Coordinates of C-alpha atoms in Angstrom, one line a residue:
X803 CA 0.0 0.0 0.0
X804 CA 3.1 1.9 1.2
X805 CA 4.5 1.4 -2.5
X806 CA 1.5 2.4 -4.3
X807 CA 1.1 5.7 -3.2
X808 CA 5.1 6.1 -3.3
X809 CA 4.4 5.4 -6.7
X810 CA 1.6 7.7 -7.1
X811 CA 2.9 10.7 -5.3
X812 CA 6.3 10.1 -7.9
X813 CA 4.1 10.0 -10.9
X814 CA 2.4 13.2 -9.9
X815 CA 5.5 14.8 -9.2
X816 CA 6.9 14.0 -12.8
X817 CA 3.3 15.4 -14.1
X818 CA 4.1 18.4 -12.7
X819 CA 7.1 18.9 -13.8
X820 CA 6.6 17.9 -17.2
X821 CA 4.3 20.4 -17.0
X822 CA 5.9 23.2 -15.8
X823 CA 8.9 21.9 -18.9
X824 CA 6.0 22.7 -21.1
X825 CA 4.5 26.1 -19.4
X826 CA 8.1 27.2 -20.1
X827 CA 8.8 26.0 -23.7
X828 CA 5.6 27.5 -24.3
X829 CA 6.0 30.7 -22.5
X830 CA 9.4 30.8 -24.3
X831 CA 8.2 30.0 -27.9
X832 CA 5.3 32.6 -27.4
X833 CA 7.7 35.6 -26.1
X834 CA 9.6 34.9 -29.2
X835 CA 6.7 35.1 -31.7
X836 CA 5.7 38.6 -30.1
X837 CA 8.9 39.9 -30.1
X838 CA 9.3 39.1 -33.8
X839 CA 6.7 41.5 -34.4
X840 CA 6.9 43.8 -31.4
X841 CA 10.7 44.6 -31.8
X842 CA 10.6 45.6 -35.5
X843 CA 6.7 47.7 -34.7
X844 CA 8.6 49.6 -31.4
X845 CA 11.9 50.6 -33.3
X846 CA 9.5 51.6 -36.1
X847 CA 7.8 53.3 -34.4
X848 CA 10.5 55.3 -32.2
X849 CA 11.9 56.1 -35.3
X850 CA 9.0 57.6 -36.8
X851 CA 7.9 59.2 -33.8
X852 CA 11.4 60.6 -33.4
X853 CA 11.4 62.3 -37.1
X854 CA 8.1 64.6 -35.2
X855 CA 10.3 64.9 -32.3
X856 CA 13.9 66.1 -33.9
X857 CA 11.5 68.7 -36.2
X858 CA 10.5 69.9 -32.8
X859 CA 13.2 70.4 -31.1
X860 CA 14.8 72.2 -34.2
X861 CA 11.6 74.8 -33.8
X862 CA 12.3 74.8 -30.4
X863 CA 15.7 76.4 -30.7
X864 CA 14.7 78.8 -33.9
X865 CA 11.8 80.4 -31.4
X866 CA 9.4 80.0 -28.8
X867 CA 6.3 81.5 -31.4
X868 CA 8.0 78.3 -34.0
X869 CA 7.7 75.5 -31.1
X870 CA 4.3 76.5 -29.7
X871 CA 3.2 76.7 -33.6
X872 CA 4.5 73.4 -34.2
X873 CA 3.4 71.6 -30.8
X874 CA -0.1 73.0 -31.8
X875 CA -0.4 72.2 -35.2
X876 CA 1.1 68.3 -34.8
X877 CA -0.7 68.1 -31.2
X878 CA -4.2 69.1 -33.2
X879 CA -4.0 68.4 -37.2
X880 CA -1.7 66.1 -37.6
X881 CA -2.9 64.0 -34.8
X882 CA -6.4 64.2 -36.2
X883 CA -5.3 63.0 -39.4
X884 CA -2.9 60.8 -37.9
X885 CA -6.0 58.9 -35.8
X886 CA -8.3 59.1 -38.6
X887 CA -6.4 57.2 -41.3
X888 CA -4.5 55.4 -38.5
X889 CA -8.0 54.1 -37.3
X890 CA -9.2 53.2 -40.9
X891 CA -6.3 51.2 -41.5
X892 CA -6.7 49.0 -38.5
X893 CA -9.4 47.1 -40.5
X894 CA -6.7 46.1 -42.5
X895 CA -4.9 44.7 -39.6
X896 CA -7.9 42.6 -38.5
X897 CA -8.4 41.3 -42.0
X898 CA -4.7 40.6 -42.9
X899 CA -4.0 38.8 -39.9
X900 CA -7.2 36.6 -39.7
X901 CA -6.8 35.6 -43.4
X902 CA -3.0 34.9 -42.8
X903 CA -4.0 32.7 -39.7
X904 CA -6.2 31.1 -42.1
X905 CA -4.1 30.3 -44.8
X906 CA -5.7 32.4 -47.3
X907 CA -2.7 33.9 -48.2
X908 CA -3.5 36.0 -51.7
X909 CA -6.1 37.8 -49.9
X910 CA -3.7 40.0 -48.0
X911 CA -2.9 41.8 -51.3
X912 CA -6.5 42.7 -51.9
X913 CA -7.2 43.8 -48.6
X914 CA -4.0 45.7 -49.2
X915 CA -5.8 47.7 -52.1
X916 CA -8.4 47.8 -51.1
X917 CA -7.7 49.8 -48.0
X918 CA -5.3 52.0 -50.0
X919 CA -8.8 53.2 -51.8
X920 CA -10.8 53.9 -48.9
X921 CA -7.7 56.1 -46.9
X922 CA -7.3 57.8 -50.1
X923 CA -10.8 58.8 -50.4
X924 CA -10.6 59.7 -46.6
X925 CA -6.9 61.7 -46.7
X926 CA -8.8 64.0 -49.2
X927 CA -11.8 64.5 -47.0
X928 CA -9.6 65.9 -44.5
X929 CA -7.4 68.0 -46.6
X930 CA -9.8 71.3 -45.8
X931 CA -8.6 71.3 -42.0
X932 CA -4.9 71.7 -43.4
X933 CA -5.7 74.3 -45.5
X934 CA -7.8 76.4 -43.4
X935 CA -5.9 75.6 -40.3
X936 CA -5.4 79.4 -39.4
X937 CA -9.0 80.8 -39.3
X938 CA -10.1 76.8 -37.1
X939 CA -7.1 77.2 -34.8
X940 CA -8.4 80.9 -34.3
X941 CA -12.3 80.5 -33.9
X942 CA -11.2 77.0 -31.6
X943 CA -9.4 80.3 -29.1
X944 CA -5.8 80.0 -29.7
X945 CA -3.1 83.0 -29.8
X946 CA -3.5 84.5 -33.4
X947 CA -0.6 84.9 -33.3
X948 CA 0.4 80.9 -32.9
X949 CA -2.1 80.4 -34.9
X950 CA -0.8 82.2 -37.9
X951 CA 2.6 80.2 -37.7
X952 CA 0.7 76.9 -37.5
X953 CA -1.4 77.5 -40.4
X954 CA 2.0 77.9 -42.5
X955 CA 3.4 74.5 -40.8
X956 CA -0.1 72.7 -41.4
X957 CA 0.3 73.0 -45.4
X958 CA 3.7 71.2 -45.2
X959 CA 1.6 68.7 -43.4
X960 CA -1.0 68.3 -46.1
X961 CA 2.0 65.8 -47.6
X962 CA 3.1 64.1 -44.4
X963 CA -1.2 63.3 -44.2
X964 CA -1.1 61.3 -47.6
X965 CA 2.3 59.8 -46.6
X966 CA 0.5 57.9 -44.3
X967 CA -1.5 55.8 -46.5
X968 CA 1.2 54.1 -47.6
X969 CA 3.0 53.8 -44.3
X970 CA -0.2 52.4 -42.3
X971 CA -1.4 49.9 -44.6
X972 CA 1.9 48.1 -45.5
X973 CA 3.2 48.2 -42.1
X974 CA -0.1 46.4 -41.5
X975 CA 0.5 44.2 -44.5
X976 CA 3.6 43.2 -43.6
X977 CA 3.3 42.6 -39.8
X978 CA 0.7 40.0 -40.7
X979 CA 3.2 37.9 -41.9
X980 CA 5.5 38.9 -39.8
X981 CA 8.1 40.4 -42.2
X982 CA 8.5 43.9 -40.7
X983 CA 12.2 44.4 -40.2
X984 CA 12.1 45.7 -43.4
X985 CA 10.1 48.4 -42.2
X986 CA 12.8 49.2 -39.0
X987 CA 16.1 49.1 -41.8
X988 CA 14.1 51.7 -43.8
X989 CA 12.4 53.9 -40.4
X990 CA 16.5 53.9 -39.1
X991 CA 17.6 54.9 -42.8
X992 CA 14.6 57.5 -42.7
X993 CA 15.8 58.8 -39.0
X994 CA 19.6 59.4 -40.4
X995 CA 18.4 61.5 -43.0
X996 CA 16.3 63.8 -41.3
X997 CA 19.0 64.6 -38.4
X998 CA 21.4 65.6 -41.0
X999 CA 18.8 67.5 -43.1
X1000 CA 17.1 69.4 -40.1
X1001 CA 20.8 70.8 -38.7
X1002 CA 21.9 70.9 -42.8
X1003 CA 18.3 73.1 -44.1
X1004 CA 17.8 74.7 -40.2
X1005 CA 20.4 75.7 -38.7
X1006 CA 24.0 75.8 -41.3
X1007 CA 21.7 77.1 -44.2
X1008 CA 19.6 79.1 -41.9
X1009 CA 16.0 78.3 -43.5
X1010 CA 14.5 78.0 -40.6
X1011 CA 10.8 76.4 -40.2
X1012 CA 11.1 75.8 -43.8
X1013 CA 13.9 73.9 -43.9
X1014 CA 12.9 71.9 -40.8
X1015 CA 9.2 71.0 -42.5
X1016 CA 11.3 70.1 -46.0
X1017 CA 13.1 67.9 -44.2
X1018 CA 10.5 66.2 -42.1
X1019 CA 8.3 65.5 -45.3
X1020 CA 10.9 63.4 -46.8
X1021 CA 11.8 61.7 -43.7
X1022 CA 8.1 60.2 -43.8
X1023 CA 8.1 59.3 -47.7
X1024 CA 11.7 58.3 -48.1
X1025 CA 10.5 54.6 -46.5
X1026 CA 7.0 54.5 -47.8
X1027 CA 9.0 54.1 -51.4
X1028 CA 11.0 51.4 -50.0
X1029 CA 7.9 49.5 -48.5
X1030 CA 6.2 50.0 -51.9
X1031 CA 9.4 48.6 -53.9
X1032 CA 9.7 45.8 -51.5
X1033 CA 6.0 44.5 -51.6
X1034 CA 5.7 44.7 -55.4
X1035 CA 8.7 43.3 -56.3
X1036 CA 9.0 40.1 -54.5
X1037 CA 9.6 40.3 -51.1
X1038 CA 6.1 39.4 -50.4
X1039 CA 5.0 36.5 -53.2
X1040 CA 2.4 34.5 -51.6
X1041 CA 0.6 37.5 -50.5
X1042 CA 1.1 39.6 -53.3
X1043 CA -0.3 38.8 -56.4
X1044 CA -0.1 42.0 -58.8
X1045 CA -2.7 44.8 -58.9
X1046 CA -6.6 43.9 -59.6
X1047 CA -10.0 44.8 -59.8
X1048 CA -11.1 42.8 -57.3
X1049 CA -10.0 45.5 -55.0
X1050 CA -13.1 47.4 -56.4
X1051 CA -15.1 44.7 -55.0
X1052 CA -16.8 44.5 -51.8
X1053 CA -15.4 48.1 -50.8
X1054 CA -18.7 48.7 -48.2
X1055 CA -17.5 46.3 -46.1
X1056 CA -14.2 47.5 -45.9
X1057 CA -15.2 50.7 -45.5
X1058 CA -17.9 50.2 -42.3
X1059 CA -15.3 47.7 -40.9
X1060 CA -12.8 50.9 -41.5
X1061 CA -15.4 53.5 -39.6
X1062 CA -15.2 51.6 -37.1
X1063 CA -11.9 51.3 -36.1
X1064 CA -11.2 54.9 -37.4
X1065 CA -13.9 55.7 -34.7
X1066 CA -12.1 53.8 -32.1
X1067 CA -8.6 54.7 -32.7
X1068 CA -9.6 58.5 -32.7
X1069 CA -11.9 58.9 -29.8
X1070 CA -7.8 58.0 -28.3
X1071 CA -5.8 60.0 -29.8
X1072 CA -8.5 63.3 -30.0
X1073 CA -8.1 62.8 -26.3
X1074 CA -4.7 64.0 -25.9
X1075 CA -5.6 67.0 -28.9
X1076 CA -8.6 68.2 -26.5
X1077 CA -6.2 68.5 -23.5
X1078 CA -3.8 70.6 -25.1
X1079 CA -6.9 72.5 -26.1
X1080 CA -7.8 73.0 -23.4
X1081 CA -4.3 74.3 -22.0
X1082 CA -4.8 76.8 -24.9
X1083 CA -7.3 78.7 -22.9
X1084 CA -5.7 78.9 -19.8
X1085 CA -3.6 81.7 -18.2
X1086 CA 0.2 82.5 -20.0
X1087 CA -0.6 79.6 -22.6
X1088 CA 2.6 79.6 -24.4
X1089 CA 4.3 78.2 -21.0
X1090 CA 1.1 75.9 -20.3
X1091 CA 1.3 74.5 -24.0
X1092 CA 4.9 74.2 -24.2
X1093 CA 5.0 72.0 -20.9
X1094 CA 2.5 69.9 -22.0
X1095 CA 3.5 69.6 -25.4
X1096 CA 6.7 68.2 -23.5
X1097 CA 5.8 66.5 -21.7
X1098 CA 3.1 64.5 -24.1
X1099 CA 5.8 64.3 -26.4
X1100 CA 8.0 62.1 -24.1
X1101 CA 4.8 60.3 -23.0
X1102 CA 4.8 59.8 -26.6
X1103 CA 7.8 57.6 -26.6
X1104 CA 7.0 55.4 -24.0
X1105 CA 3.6 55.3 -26.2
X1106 CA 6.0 53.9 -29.3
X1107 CA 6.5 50.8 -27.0
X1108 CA 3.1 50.3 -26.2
X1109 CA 1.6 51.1 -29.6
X1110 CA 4.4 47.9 -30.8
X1111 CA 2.7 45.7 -28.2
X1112 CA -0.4 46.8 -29.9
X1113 CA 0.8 45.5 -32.9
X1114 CA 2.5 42.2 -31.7
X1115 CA -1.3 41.9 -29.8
X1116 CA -3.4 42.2 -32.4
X1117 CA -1.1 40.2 -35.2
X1118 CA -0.9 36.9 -32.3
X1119 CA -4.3 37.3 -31.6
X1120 CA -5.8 37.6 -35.3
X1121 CA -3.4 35.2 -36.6
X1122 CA -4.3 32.7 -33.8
X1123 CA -8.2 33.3 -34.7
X1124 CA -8.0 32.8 -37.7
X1125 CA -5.9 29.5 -37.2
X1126 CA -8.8 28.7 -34.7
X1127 CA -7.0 28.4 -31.8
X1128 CA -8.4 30.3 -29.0
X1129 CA -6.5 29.0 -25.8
X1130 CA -3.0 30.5 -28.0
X1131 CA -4.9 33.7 -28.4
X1132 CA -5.4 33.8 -24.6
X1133 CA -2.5 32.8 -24.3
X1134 CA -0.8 35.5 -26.4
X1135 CA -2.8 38.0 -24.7
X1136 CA -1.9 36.8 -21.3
X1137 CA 2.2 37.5 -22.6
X1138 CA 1.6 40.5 -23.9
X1139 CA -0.1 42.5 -21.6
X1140 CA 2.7 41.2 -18.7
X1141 CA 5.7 41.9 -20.7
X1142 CA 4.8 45.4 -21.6
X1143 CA 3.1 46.0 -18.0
X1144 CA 6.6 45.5 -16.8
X1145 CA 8.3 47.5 -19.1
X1146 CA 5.9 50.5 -17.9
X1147 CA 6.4 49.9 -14.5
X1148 CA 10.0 50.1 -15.1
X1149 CA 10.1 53.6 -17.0
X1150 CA 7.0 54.7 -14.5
X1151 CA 9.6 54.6 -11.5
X1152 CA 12.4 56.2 -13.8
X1153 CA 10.5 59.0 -14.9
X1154 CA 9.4 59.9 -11.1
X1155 CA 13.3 60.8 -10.7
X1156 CA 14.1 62.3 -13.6
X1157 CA 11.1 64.6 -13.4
X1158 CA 12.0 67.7 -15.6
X1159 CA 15.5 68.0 -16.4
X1160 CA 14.6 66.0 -19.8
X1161 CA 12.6 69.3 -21.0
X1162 CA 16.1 71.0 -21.3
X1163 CA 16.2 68.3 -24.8
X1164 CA 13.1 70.7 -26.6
X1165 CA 13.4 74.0 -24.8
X1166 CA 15.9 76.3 -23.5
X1167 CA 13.3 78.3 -21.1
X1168 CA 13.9 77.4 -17.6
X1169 CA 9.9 78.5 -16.8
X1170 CA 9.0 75.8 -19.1
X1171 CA 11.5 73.5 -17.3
X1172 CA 9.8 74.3 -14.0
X1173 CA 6.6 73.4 -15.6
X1174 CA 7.4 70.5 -16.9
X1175 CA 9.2 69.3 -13.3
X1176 CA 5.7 70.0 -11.9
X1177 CA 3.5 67.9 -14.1
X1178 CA 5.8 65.1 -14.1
X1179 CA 3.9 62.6 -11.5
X1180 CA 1.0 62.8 -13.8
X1181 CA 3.9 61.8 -16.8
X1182 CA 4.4 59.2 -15.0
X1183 CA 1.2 57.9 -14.0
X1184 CA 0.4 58.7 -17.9
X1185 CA 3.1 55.8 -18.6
X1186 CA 2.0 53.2 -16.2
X1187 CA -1.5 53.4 -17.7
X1188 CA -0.2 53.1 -21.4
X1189 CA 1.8 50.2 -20.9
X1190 CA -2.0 48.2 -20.4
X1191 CA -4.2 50.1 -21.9
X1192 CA -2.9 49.9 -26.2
X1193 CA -2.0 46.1 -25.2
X1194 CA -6.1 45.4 -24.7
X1195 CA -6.9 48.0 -27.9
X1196 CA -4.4 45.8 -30.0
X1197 CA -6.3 42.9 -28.8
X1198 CA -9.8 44.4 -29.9
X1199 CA -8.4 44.8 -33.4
X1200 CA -7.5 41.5 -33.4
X1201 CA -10.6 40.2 -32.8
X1202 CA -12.7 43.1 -34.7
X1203 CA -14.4 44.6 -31.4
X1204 CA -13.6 48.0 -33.0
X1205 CA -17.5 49.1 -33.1
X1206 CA -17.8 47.8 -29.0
X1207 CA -14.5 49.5 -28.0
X1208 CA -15.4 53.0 -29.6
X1209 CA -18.5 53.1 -27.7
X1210 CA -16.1 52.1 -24.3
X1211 CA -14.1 55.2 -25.4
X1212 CA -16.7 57.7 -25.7
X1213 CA -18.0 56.4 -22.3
X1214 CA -15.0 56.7 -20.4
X1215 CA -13.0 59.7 -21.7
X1216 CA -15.9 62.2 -23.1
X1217 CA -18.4 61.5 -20.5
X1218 CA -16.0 60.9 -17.6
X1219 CA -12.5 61.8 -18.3
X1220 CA -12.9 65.6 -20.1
X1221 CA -15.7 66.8 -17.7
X1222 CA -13.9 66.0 -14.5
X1223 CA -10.9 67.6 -16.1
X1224 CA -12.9 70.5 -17.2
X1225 CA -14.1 71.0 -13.3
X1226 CA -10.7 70.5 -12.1
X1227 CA -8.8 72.7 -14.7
X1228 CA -11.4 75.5 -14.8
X1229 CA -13.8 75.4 -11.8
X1230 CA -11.1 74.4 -9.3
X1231 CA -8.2 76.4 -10.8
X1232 CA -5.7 73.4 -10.8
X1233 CA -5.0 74.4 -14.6
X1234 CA -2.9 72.0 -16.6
X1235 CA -2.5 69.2 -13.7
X1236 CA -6.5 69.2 -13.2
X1237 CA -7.7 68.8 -17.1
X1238 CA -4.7 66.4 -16.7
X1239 CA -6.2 64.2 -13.4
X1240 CA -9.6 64.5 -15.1
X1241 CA -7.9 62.5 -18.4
X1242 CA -6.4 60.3 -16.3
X1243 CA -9.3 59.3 -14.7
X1244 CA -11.2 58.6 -18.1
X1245 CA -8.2 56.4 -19.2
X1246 CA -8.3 54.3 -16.2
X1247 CA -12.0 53.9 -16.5
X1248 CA -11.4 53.0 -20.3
X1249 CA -8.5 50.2 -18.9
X1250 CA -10.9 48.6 -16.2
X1251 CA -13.8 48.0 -18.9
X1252 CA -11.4 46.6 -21.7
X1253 CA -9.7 44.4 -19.2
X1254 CA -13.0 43.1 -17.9
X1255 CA -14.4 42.2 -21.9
X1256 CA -11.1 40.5 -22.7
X1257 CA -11.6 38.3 -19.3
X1258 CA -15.2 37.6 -20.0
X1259 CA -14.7 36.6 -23.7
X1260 CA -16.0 33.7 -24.8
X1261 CA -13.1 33.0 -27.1
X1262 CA -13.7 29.8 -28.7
X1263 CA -17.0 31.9 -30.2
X1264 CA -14.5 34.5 -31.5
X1265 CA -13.1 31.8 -33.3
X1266 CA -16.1 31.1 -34.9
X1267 CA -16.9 34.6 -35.7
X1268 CA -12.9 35.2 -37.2
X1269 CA -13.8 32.0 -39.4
X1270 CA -17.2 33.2 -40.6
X1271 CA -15.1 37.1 -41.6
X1272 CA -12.5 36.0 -43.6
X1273 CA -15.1 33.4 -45.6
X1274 CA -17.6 36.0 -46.2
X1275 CA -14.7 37.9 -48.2
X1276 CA -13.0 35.3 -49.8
X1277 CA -12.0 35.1 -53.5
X1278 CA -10.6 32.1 -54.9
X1279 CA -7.0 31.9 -56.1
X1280 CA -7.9 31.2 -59.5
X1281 CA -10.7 34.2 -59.6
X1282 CA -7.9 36.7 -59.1
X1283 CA -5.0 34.9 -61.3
X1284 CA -7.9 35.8 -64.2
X1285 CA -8.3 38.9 -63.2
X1286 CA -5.0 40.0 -63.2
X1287 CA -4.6 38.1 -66.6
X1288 CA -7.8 40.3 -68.1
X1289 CA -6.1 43.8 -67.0
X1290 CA -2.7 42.9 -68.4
X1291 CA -4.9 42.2 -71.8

């Protein structure tokens, strides 16, 4: 009897340990399938990020009128068209990664084109707020004077706008498939340029804001030609299969499935437009929307990590859908979210010491130094919630919860988040830090609610519901081979 349960307490030992052998291989094989996509996605986007940045920090030193100007009009415009198309292209990123998961490989290129024709259609739409900027920025309360200068940086922006239909959807394209380091070689190429080209035009030639924009609108084209080059001529042969008509087909879809998402990734990134808004009401503004604009631009790269988890989220989690396995997508999510928790967690408790002494990088005004030393808590608090909060988003575009998210977002940060702020900022006279607390507030709300739907999904339906998307749009190989065969005629 003795024996028998020797036996039995032995074999369940050997269980457990073969199981915990597998938790890790697991774990292991997992972290390395995110990273293949998050690594590539968070130096691309640093890189990108960082061509705004070193623009900015040349206006900075040309004037304190030019870097208000600039803050404003990238803080306002080019965020809004920046959320907009970056939002309409996230169908794209549900659709390529399901139909990769599933093996229907050819479809990625329609999708491709297909998305290329509804963010055209949309980047012309918008081009009225670019070319009226002056007169919006105005009647919206801002310094005419700050106003004036952004209308003149807005136009240059009118081409960094339709850059970005190019740089959204094949970055989508390829991250798929998982072939995006060719997108970080060409965002570091990119990066090199513009650093020599902003001191070159800026500051030895002495064109000023001219020379800065010049060279920040070929920084953002220069690797959209070699994404172009490198899906069209073979790096990409299963999933590219030539230009075709059938892009031309079943464009409604695409483009409800595109409102959507453009309606959830907005009602995000307006949020941080209406703070600095806001600030441009509030008493000596120049100071109020310098700080910010600091401050929201280093929150900004901590947000190029994030938005890379987003990525690696919703490619493991469409991908695995569309394969039909929904214990790896929970299991992907589960990875995810951890990994770039603790990264946040990490730069939370490193920007509590730093506090303002990296402002001195964008300004030389020690009263916007002071500033930004006094709303760095809230920078910090900023990172910790951004670390969690993309991660779950990533995972919604995975799974095509765009419509269900938006209405989350309009819940959390424009009934909650911007009317608390307003009472804080303007009621209580905390200013900046109490429109800040107030947006805070909404984005923790917005976290708690996403977190709970991702726990509560039934994910084995989502399967189901992955399967059923990428079947209602699918075109047989042979369809578009003949297709392609009738155009060349």
């Amino acid at each position: 009897m003795e024996g028998d349960i020797s036996e039995k307490l032995l074999a369940g030992t050997e269980n457990t340990e073969v199981e915990e052998v597998r938790f890790r291989e697991k774990l292991w094989t997992e972290t390395k399938t995110m990273w293949v996509v998050a690594g590539p996605a968070i130096f691309t986007r640093f890189s990108t990020f960082g061509v705004t940045v070193i623009s900015q920090a040349f206006a900075g030193h040309i004037g304190a009128t030019e870097l208000a100007a600039y803050s404003l009009c990238f803080t306002v415009l080019l965020r809004f068209g920046n959320g907009v198309l970056l939002g309409m292209a996230s169908a794209l990123e549900t659709l390529c990664g399901q139909a990769f998961g599933a093996k229907q490989y050819h479809m990625l290129g329609i999708y491709l084109q297909r998305s290329w024709l509804v963010l055209f259609m949309t980047a012309f739409c918008l081009l009225p707020l670019y070319i009226f900027a002056t007169p919006l920025l105005i009647a919206l309360g801002q310094d005419e004077k700050i106003a004036e200068v952004a209308g003149y940086v807005s136009n240059w922006f009118i081409f960094v706008v339709f850059s970005f239909i190019v740089s959204f959807t094949c970055q989508m394209f390829l991250q798929a498939q998982s072939k995006n380091m060719i997108i970080a070689y060409l965002a570091a190429f990119s990066i090199g340029i513009h650093i020599f080209l902003s001191w070159l035009l800026a500051m030895k030639l002495n064109f000023g804001l001219t020379g800065a924009m010049l060279s920040t609108v070929l920084a953002y084209w220069l690797p959209n030609i070699g994404q172009i080059l490198f899906v069209t001529c073979g790096g990409c042969k299963d999933t590219w299969k030539g230009f075709s008509m059938l892009a031309f087909k079943d464009l409604w879809p695409v483009v409800k499935l595109s409102l959507s998402s453009g309606a959830m990734l907005c009602l995000e990134l307006w949020y941080n437009t209406i703070l600095v808004l806001l600030t441009g009401n509030l008493k000596n503004a120049q100071v109020a929307i310098d700080a910010l604009a600091i401050c929201l631009n280093i929150n900004g790269w901590e947000m190029m990590i994030s938005l890379g988890f987003l990525a690696a989220a919703s490619v493991r989690v469409s991908n695995e859908l569309g394969r039909g396995s929904s214990k790896a997508a929970k299991f992907s999510i589960m990875t995810t979210t951890l990994t770039s928790l603790a990264i946040g967690f990490v730069l939370f408790v490193l920007f509590l010491i730093l506090r303002g002494r990296l402002a001195y990088i964008f300004t030389e005004s020690e009263e916007v130094a002071s500033a930004v030393a006094d709303l760095s808590p809230l920078l910090a608090c900023s990172i910790l919630l951004n670390s969690v909060q993309p991660v779950l988003s990533g995972v919604a575009v995975g799974a095509g919860w765009q419509g269900i998210v938006a209405w989350v977002n309009i819940a959390s940060y424009y009934l909650v988040g911007i009317p608390i702020g307003v009472v804080l900022g303007y009621v209580l006279d905390m200013e900046v830090k109490g429109v800040w607390i107030g947006m805070l507030l909404g984005t923790l709300l917005q976290t708690v609610v996403l977190v709970v739907i991702t726990w509560k999904t039934d994910w084995d339906k989502q399967v189901i519901l992955a399967r059923t998307r990428v079947n209602k749009w699918f075109v047989p190989e042979s369809k578009e081979e003949s297709s392609n065969t009738e155009n060349g005629a």
